Coordinates of C-alpha atoms in Angstrom, one line a residue:
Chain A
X1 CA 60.9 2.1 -80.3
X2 CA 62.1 3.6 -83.6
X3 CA 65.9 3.6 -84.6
X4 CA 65.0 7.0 -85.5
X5 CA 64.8 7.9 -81.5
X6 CA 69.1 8.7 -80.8
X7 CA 70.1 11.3 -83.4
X8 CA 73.9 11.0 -83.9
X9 CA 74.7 14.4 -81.9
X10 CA 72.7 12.3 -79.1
X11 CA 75.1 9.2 -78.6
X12 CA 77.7 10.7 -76.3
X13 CA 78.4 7.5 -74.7
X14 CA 81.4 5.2 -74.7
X15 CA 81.7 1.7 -76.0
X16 CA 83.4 0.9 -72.4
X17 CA 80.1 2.6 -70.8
X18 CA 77.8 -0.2 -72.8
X19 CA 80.2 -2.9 -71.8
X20 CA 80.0 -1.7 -68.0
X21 CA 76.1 -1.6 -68.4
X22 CA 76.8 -5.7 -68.7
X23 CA 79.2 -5.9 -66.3
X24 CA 78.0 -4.0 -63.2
X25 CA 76.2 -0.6 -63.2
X26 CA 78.2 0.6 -59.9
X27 CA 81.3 0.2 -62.1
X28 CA 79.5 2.0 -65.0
X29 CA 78.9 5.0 -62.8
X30 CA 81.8 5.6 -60.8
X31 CA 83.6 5.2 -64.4
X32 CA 81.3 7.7 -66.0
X33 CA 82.0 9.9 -63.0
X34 CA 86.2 10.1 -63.7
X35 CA 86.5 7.9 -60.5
X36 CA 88.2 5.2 -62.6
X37 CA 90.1 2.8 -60.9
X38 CA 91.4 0.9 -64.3
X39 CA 95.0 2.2 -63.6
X40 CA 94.9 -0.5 -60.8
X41 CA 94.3 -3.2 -63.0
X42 CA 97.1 -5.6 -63.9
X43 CA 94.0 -7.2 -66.1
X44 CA 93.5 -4.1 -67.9
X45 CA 97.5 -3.7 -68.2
X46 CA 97.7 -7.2 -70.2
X47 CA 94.9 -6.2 -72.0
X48 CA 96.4 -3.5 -73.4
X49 CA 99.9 -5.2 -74.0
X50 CA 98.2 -7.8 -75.7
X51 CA 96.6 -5.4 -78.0
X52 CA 100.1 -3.3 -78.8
X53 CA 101.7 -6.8 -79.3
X54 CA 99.5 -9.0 -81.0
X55 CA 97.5 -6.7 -83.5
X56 CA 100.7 -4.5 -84.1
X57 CA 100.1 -3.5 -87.6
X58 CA 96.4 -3.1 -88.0
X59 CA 94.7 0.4 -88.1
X60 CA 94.5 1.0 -84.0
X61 CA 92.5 2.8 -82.0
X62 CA 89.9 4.5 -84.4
X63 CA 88.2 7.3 -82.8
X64 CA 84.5 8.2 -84.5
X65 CA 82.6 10.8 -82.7
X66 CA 82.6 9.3 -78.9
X67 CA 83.7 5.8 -79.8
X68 CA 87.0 4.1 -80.0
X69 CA 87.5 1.1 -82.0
X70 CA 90.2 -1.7 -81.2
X71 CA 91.1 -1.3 -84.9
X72 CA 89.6 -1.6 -88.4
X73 CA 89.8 -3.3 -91.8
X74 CA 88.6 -2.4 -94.5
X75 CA 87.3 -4.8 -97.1
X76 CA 83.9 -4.9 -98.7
X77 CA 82.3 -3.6 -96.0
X78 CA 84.0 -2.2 -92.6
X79 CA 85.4 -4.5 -90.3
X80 CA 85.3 -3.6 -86.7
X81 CA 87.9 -5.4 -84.3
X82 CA 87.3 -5.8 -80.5
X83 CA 89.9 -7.4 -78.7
X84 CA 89.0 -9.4 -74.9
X85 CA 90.9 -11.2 -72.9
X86 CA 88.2 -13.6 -71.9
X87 CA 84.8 -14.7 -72.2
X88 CA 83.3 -14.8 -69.0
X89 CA 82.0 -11.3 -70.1
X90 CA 80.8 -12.1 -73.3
X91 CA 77.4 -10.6 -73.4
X92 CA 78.6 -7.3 -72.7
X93 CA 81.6 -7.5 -75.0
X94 CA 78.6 -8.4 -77.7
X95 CA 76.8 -5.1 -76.8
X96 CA 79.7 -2.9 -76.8
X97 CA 80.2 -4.8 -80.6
X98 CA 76.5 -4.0 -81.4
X99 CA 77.0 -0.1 -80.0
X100 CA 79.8 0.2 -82.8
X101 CA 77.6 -1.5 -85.3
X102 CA 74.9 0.8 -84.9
X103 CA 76.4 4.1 -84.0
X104 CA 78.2 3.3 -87.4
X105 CA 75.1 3.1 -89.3
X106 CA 73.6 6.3 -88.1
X107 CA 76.7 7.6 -90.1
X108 CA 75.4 5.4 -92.7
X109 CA 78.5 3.3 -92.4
X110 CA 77.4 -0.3 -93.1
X111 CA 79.8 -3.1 -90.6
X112 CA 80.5 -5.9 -89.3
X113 CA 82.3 -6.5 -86.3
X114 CA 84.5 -9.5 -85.4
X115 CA 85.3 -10.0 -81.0
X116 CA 88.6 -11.8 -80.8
X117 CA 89.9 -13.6 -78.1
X118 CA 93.5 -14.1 -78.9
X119 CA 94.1 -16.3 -75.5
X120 CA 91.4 -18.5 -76.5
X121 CA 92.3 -18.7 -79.8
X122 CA 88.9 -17.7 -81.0
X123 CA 87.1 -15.2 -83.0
X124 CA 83.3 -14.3 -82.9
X125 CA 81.4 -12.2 -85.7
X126 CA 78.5 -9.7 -84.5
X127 CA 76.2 -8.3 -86.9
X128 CA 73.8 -5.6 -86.6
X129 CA 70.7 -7.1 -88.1
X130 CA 67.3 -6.3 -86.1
X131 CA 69.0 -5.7 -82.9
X132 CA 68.8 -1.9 -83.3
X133 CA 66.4 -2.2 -80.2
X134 CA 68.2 -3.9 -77.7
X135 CA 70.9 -1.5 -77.9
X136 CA 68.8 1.8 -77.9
X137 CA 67.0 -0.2 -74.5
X138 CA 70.6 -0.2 -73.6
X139 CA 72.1 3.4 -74.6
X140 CA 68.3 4.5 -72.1
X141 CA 69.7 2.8 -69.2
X142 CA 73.5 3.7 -69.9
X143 CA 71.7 7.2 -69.9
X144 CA 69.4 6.4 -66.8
X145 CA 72.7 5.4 -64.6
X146 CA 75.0 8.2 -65.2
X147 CA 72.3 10.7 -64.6
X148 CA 71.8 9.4 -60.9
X149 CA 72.7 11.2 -57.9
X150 CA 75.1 8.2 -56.4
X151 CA 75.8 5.1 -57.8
X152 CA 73.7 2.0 -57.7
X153 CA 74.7 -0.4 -55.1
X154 CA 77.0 -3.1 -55.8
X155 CA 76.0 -6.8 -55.7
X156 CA 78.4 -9.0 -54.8
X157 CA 79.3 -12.0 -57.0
X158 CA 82.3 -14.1 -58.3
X159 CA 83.4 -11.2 -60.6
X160 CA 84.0 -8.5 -58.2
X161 CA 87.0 -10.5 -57.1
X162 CA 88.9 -9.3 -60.2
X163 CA 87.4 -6.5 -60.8
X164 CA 89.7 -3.0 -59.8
X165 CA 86.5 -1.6 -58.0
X166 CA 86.5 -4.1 -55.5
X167 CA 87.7 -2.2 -52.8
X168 CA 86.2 0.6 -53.6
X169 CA 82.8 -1.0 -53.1
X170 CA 83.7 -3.1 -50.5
X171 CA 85.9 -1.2 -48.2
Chain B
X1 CA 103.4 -6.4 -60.5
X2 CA 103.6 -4.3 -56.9
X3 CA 105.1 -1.2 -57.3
X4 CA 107.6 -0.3 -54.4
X5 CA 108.3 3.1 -53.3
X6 CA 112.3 4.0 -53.1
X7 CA 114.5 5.9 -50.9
X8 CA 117.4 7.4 -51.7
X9 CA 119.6 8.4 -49.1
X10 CA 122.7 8.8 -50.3
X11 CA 124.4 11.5 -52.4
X12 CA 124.7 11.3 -56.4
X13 CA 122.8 11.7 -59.9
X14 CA 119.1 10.5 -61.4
X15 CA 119.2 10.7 -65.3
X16 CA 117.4 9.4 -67.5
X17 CA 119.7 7.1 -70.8
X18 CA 117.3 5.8 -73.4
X19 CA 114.1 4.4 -71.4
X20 CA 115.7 3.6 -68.3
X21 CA 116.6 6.0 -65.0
X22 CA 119.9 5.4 -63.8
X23 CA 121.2 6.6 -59.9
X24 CA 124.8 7.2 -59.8
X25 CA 127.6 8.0 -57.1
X26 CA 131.1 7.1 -56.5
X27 CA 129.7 3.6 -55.8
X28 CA 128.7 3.0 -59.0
X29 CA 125.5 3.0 -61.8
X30 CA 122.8 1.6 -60.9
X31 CA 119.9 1.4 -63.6
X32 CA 116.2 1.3 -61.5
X33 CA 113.0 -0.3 -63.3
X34 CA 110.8 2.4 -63.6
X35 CA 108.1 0.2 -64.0
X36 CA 108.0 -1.3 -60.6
X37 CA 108.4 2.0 -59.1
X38 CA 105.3 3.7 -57.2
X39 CA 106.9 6.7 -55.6
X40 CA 110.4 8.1 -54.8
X41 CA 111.8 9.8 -51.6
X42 CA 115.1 11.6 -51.9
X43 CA 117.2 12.4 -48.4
X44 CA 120.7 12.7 -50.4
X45 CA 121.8 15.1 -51.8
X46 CA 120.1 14.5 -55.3
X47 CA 121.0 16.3 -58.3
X48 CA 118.3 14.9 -60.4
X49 CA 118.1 16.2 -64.6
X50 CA 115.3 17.2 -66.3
X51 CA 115.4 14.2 -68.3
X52 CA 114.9 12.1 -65.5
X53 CA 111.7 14.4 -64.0
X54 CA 109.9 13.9 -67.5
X55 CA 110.5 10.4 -67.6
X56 CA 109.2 10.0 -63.8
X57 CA 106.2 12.8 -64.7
X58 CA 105.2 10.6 -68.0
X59 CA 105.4 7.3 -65.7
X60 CA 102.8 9.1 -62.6
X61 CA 105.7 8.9 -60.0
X62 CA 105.8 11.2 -57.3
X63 CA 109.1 12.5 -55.9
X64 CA 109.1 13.5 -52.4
X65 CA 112.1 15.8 -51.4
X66 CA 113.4 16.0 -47.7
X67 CA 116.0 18.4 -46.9
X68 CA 119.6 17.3 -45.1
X69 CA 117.7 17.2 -41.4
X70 CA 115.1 14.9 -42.5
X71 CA 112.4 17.5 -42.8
X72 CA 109.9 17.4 -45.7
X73 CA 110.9 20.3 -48.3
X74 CA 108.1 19.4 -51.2
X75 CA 107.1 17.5 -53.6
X76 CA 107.6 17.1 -57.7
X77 CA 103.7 16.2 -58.1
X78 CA 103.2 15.4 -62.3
X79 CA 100.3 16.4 -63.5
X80 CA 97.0 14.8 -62.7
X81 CA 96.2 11.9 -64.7
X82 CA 93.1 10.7 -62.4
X83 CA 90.4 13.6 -62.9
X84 CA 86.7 13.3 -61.7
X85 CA 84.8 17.0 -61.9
X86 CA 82.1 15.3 -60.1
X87 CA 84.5 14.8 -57.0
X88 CA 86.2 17.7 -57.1
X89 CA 82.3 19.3 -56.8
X90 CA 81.4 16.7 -53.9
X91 CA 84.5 17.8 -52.3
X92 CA 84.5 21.7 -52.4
X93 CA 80.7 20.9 -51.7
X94 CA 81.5 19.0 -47.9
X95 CA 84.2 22.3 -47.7
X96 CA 81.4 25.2 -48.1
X97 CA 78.4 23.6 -46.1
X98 CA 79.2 24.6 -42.6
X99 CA 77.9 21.4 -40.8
X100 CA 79.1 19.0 -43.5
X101 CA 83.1 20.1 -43.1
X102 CA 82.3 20.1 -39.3
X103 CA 81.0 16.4 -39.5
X104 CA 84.3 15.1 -41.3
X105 CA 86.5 17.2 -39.3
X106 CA 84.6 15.8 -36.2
X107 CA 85.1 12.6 -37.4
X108 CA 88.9 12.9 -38.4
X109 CA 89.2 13.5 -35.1
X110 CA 87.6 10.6 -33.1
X111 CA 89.5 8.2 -35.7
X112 CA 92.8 9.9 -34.5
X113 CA 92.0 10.2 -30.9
X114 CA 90.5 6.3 -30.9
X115 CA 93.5 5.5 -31.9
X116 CA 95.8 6.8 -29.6
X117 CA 93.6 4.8 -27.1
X118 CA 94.4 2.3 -28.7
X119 CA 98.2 2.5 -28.1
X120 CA 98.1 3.6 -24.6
X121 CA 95.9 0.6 -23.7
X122 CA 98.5 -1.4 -25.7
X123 CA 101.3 0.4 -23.8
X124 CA 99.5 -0.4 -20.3
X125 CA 99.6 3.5 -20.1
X126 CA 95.8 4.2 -20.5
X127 CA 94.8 5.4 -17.2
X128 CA 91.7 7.7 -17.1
X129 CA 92.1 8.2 -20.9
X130 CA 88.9 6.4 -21.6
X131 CA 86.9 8.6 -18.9
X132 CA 88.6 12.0 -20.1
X133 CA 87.9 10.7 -24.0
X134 CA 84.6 10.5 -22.8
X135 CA 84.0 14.0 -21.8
X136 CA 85.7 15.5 -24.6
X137 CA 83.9 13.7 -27.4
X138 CA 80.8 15.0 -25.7
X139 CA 82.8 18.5 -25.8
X140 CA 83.5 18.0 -29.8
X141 CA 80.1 16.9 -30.5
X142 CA 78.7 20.2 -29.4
X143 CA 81.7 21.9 -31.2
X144 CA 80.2 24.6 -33.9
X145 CA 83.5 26.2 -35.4
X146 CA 86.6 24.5 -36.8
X147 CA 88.7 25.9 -34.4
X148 CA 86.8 24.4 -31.5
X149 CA 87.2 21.2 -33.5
X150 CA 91.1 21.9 -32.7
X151 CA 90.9 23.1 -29.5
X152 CA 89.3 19.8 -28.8
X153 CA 92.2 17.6 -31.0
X154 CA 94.7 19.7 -29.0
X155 CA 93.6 18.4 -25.6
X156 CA 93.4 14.8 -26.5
X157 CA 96.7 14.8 -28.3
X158 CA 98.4 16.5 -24.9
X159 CA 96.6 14.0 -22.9
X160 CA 98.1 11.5 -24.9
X161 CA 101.8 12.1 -25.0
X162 CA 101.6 12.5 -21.3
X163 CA 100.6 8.9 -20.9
X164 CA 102.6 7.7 -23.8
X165 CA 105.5 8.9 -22.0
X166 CA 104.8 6.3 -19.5
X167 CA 105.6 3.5 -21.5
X168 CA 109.0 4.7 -23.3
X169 CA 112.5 4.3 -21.8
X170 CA 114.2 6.9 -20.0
X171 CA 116.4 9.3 -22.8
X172 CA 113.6 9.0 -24.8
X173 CA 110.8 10.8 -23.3
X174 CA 109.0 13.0 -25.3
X175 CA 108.2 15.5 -22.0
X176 CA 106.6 18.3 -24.2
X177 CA 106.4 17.8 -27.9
X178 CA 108.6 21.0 -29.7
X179 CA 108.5 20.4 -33.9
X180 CA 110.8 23.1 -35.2
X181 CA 113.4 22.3 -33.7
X182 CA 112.1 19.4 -32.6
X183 CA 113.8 20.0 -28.7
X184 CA 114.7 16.1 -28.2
X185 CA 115.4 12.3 -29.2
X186 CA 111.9 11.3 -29.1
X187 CA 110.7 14.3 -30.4
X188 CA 112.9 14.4 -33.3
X189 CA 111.8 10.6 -34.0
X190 CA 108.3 11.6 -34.3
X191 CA 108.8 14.3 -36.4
X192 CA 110.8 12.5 -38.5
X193 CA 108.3 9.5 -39.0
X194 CA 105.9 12.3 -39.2
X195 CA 106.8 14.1 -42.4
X196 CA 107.4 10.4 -44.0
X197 CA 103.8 9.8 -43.2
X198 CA 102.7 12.8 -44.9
X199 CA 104.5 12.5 -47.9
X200 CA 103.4 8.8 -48.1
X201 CA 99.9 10.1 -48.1
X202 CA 100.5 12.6 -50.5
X203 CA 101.5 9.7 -53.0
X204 CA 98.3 7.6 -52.0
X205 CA 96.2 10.7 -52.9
X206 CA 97.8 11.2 -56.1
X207 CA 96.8 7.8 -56.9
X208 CA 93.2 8.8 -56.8
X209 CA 90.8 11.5 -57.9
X210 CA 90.8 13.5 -55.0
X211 CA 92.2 17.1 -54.9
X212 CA 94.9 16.4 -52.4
X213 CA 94.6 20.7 -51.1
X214 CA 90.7 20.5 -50.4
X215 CA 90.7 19.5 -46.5
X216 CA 88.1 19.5 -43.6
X217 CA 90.2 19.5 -40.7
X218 CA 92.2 21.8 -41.7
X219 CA 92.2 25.2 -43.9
X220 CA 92.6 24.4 -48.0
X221 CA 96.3 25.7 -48.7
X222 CA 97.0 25.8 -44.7
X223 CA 99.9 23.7 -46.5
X224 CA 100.0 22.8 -50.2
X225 CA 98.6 18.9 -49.5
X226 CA 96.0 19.8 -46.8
X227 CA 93.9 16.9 -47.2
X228 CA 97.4 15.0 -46.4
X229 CA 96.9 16.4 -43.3
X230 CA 93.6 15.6 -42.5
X231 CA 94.4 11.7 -43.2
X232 CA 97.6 11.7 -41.3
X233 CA 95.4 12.3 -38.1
X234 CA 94.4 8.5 -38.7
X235 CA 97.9 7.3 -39.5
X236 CA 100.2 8.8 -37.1
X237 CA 99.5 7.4 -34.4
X238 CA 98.5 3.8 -36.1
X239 CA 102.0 3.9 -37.6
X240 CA 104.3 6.6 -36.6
X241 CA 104.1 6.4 -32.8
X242 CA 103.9 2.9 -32.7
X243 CA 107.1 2.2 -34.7
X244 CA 108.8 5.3 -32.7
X245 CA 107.9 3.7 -29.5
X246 CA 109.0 0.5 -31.2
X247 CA 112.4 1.7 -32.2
X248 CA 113.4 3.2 -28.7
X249 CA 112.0 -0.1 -26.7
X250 CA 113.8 -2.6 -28.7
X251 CA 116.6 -0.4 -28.8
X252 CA 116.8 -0.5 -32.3
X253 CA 118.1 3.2 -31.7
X254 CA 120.5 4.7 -29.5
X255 CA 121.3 8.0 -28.4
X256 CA 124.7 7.5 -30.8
X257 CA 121.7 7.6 -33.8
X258 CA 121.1 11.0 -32.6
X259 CA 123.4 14.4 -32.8
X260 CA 122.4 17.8 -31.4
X261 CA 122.5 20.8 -33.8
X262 CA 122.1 24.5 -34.0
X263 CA 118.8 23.1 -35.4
X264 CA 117.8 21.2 -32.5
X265 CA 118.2 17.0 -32.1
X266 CA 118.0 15.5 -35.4
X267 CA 118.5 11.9 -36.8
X268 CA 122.2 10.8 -38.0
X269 CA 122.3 9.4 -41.6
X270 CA 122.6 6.0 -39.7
X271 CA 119.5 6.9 -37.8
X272 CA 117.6 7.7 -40.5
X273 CA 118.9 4.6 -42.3
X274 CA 117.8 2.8 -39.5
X275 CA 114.4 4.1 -39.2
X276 CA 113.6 4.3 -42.9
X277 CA 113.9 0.9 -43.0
X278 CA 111.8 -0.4 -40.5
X279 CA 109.1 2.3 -42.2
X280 CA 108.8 0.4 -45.3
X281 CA 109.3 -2.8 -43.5
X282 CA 106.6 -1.9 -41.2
X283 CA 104.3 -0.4 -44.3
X284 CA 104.2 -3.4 -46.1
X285 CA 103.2 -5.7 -43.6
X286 CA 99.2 -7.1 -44.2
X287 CA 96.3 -7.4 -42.1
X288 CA 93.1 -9.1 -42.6
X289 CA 90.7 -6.7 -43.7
X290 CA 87.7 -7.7 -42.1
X291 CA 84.9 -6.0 -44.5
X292 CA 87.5 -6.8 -47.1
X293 CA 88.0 -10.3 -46.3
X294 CA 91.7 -10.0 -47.6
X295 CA 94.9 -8.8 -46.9
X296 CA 96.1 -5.4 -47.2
X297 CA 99.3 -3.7 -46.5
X298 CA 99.6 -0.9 -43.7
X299 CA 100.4 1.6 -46.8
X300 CA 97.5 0.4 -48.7
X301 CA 95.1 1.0 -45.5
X302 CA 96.0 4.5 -46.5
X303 CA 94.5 4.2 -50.2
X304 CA 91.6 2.7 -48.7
X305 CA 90.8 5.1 -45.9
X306 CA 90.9 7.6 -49.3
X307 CA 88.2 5.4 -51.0
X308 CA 86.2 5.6 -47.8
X309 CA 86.0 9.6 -48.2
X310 CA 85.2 9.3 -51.9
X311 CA 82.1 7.6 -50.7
X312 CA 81.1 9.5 -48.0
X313 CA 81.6 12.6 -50.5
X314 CA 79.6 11.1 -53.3
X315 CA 76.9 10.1 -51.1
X316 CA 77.0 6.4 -50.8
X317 CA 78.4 5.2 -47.0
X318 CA 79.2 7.3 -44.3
X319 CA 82.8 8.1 -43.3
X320 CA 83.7 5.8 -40.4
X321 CA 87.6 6.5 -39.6
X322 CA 89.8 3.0 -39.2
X323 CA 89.9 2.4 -36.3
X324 CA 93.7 -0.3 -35.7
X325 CA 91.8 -3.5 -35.3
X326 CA 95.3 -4.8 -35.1

C-alpha cells in the first residue's frame, strides 16, 4: 500500500476514532455514531483536569483539519503532545500518536510526537519513520467500522469494567 | 462524584454570585455546589434570575417546575449537548414503519402490565389477574392500530386498580382513578408520585441522545416529552404505586397530609415534604443487576431501560421491558 492512497481531504477521522480502533471497536462505533457516553466518565473528567492543570501554559488543543492535538511546541521540528492517564492502553495511545504524525506530513509538516503520562511520571517519544502502513491499515478499518449498519459486538474483558460503555453493552 | 438531584420546596431566590448558585429565603443563604448537582425540582415558589438559568444551562441541569398543587408545569430543558443524527434517524425510523412503532408500543405495554402483576401478587391481591393477563396479551398481540394498543393498556390498568384496592387501608382507596382533579387521597398520591416520575425521566433522557418527543406508545407532541411517557409505563408502577401503597400502609401519611380544594384533594406542603422524601430515598436504593452483575440505583434503572431502546433502535438487541426482579 502506497502512502500516496488517503489524500488529505480523505482523512476525516478523529485521533480519538484511531485510539478506539485499539481499544474496542463497539466503543469506536457507538462514538462515531454521537452516542457517546464520555460525559459519564469520572476517568475522562480527571483526564481533562489533569490536562487544564498540569500543561497550563502550553499551546492547547490545536485543531488541524479533523484532528485535535493535546498541545504543541515548536522547536526544530514540531512537537506533538498527547497526554494519558495510564498505560494499560498504550498501543492505541501510540496509534493515535502515529495518526498525528502522519496526517501532519501529508501537510508536509515534518513531527515528532512525545505521549506523556504525568501520573507515572513518564514520557514516551513516537516517530513516524516507515510506519506509514500500519496506520493507513488502520484509518481502512476505522473506515470499515463506522460504515457498518450496527456496531460490532462487544467482547468482554478486564477493561470494560472502566470503561463508560459498559452498560451500554451489557445491559 | 454522584450527582444528586434537588428539591426545593420552599419559597425564595436562585441566583447566580461569581461561579456559585446561591438559594435564599428568610432562613438564610445557602450556596449549592453546582457540580454535584444532576437535576433540580422546584415546588416553592421560586423566583429564579437569569443568571442562575445560564449558569444551570452551561452546567446541563435540568429544572423541573411543579406548580403550588404539586402538578408538573414544565421544564427549563438547556440545549442539547448529547447529539447522535444516526439515532434521531433510528428513532423517527421505528415511528414511521407501521409494525415497528406497534412492536415497541406492544412491548411498553407487557413491561407495564407485568409489572403490575407483579405488585398485586406482592399485595396478595392477584386473583384472576394472571388468567385475564392471559387473554388480553393474546388480544394486544393481534392489535394492528395504536389505539387498540390503548384500548388494550386501558383494560389491564382498570383491572389493576380494582385489585390494588384490595390491599390498601380504608380512606385510602383509590375506587375509580380521577387525575384532574384528582377526586381523592389515594388518587391525589398517585398523581403526585406520577408527575415526579415523569419529570425524573425527562432528566434521564436528557442525559442521553434520544429525542425525548419521538414516542411509540404514544403520539410525538401528545405532550412535549412523549417518550417520557412511554417509559413511565415501566416505572409507575415499579416505583410510584409501590411507594404510594407504601406510604398509606405504614402510615407514613395521614388524612391530616391531605386538604380538599376547589381543585380537588391535593398534598399539604407537609405531605409533599413527606413523600418527596421517601421518593429520593426510595430512588437511590440499589439492586443487583443481574446481566449487569452490579448495583444500580432505582433512578439509574431508568437510564438503563433508555440504553436498552438505543439498542433495539440501532439494531443490536431486542427491547425486552424490566421486568422488577425485586
Amino acid at each position: 500500500m502506497s502512502s500516496e492512497e488517503y489524500p488529505l481531504t480523505d482523512l476525516l477521522i478523529t485521533g480519538t476514532e484511531i485510539n478506539y480502533l485499539f481499544i474496542c471497536p463497539t466503543k469506536l462505533w457507538y462514538f462515531a455514531k454521537g452516542i457517546t457516553m464520555e460525559q459519564e466518565s469520572d476517568w475522562v473528567d480527571l483526564g481533562r483536569f489533569l490536562h487544564e492543570q498540569r500543561y497550563a501554559n502550553e499551546e492547547k488543543e490545536v485543531l488541524v483539519g479533523s484532528i485535535k492535538i493535546d498541545f504543541i511546541r515548536r522547536g526544530d521540528v514540531i512537537e506533538v503532545h498527547e497526554v494519558k492517564l495510564g498505560k494499560s492502553m498504550e498501543k492505541a495511545h501510540e496509534m493515535q500518536a502515529l495518526y498525528y504524525l502522519y496526517y501532519l506530513k501529508k501537510l508536509g509538516i515534518k513531527a515528532k510526537a512525545i505521549l506523556h503520562y504525568p501520573k507515572l511520571n513518564e514520557t514516551k517519544e513516537v516517530t513516524l519513520d516507515g510506519r506509514e502502513g500500519e496506520i493507513e491499515k488502520a484509518i481502512k478499518e476505522v473506515e470499515r467500522i463506522k460504515s457498518l449498519p450496527k456496531p460490532p459486538n462487544p467482547v468482554k474483558s478486564k477493561k470494560c469494567l472502566k470503561c463508560a460503555y459498559y452498560e451500554l453493552c451489557w445491559v | 462524584m454522584r450527582k444528586r438531584s434537588l428539591t426545593l420546596l420552599s419559597d425564595g431566590t436562585l441566583f447566580r454570585r461569581e461561579n456559585t448558585l446561591y438559594f435564599e429565603n428568610e432562613r438564610g443563604r445557602k450556596p449549592l455546589a453546582v457540580e454535584g448537582i444532576y437535576d433540580l425540582y422546584i415546588y416553592g415558589h421560586v423566583t429564579i434570575t437569569s443568571q442562575a438559568l445560564h449558569y444551570l444551562a452551561q452546567k446541563g441541569i435540568a429544572v423541573h417546575f411543579f406548580n403550588h398543587y404539586g402538578h408538573y408545569d414544565g421544564s427549563f430543558y438547556p440545549r442539547e449537548s448529547l447529539n447522535s443524527g444516526e439515532l434521531v434517524i433510528r428513532q423517527a425510523e421505528h415511528y414511521l414503519d407501521r409494525e415497528k412503532r406497534l412492536k415497541l408500543a406492544k412491548l411498553f405495554v407487557t413491561g407495564s402490565a407485568l409489572n403490575m402483576k407483579k405488585n398485586l401478587k406482592r399485595w396478595k391481591v392477584a386473583d384472576g389477574f394472571s388468567e385475564m393477563l392471559k387473554e388480553l396479551f393474546e388480544e394486544l398481540e393481534g392489535a394492528e392500530k395504536i389505539t387498540e394498543v390503548m384500548n388494550v393498556e386501558a383494560r389491564i390498568r382498570e383491572a389493576y386498580y380494582s385489585r390494588w384496592d384490595g390491599h390498601l387501608p380504608e380512606g385510602f382507596k383509590i375506587v375509580k382513578r380521577t387525575r384532574r382533579p384528582p377526586g381523592n387521597e389515594m388518587n391525589a398520591l398517585i398523581s403526585f408520585l406520577n408527575s415526579r416520575l415523569y419529570a425524573t425521566i425527562v432528566s434521564e433522557l436528557y442525559n442521553t441522545q434520544l429525542v425525548p418527543t419521538v414516542s411509540y406508545l404514544h403520539e410525538p407532541g401528545e405532550r412535549r416529552f412523549s417518550l417520557a411517557l412511554d417509559l413511565s409505563e415501566i416505572f409507575k408502577p415499579i416505583v410510584a404505586d409501590r411507594l404510594a401503597t407504601r406510604l398509606v400502609t405504614k402510615r407514613t401519611l395521614s388524612k391530616e397530609h391531605f386538604r380538599e380544594e376547589l381543585n380537588g384533594v391535593l398534598l399539604t406542603k407537609e405531605g409533599m415534604k413527606k413523600v418527596l422524601s421517601e421518593y429520593e430515598k426510595e430512588l437511590t436504593k440499589s439492586v443487583k443487576h443481574p446481566e449487569l452483575k452490579r448495583n444500580v440505583t432505582k433512578k439509574r434503572l431508568i437510564r438503563l431501560e433508555a440504553y436498552k431502546l438505543i439498542k433495539h433502535l440501532v439494531g443490536v438487541k431486542e427491547y425486552e421491558p424490566l421486568v422488577a426482579w425485586f
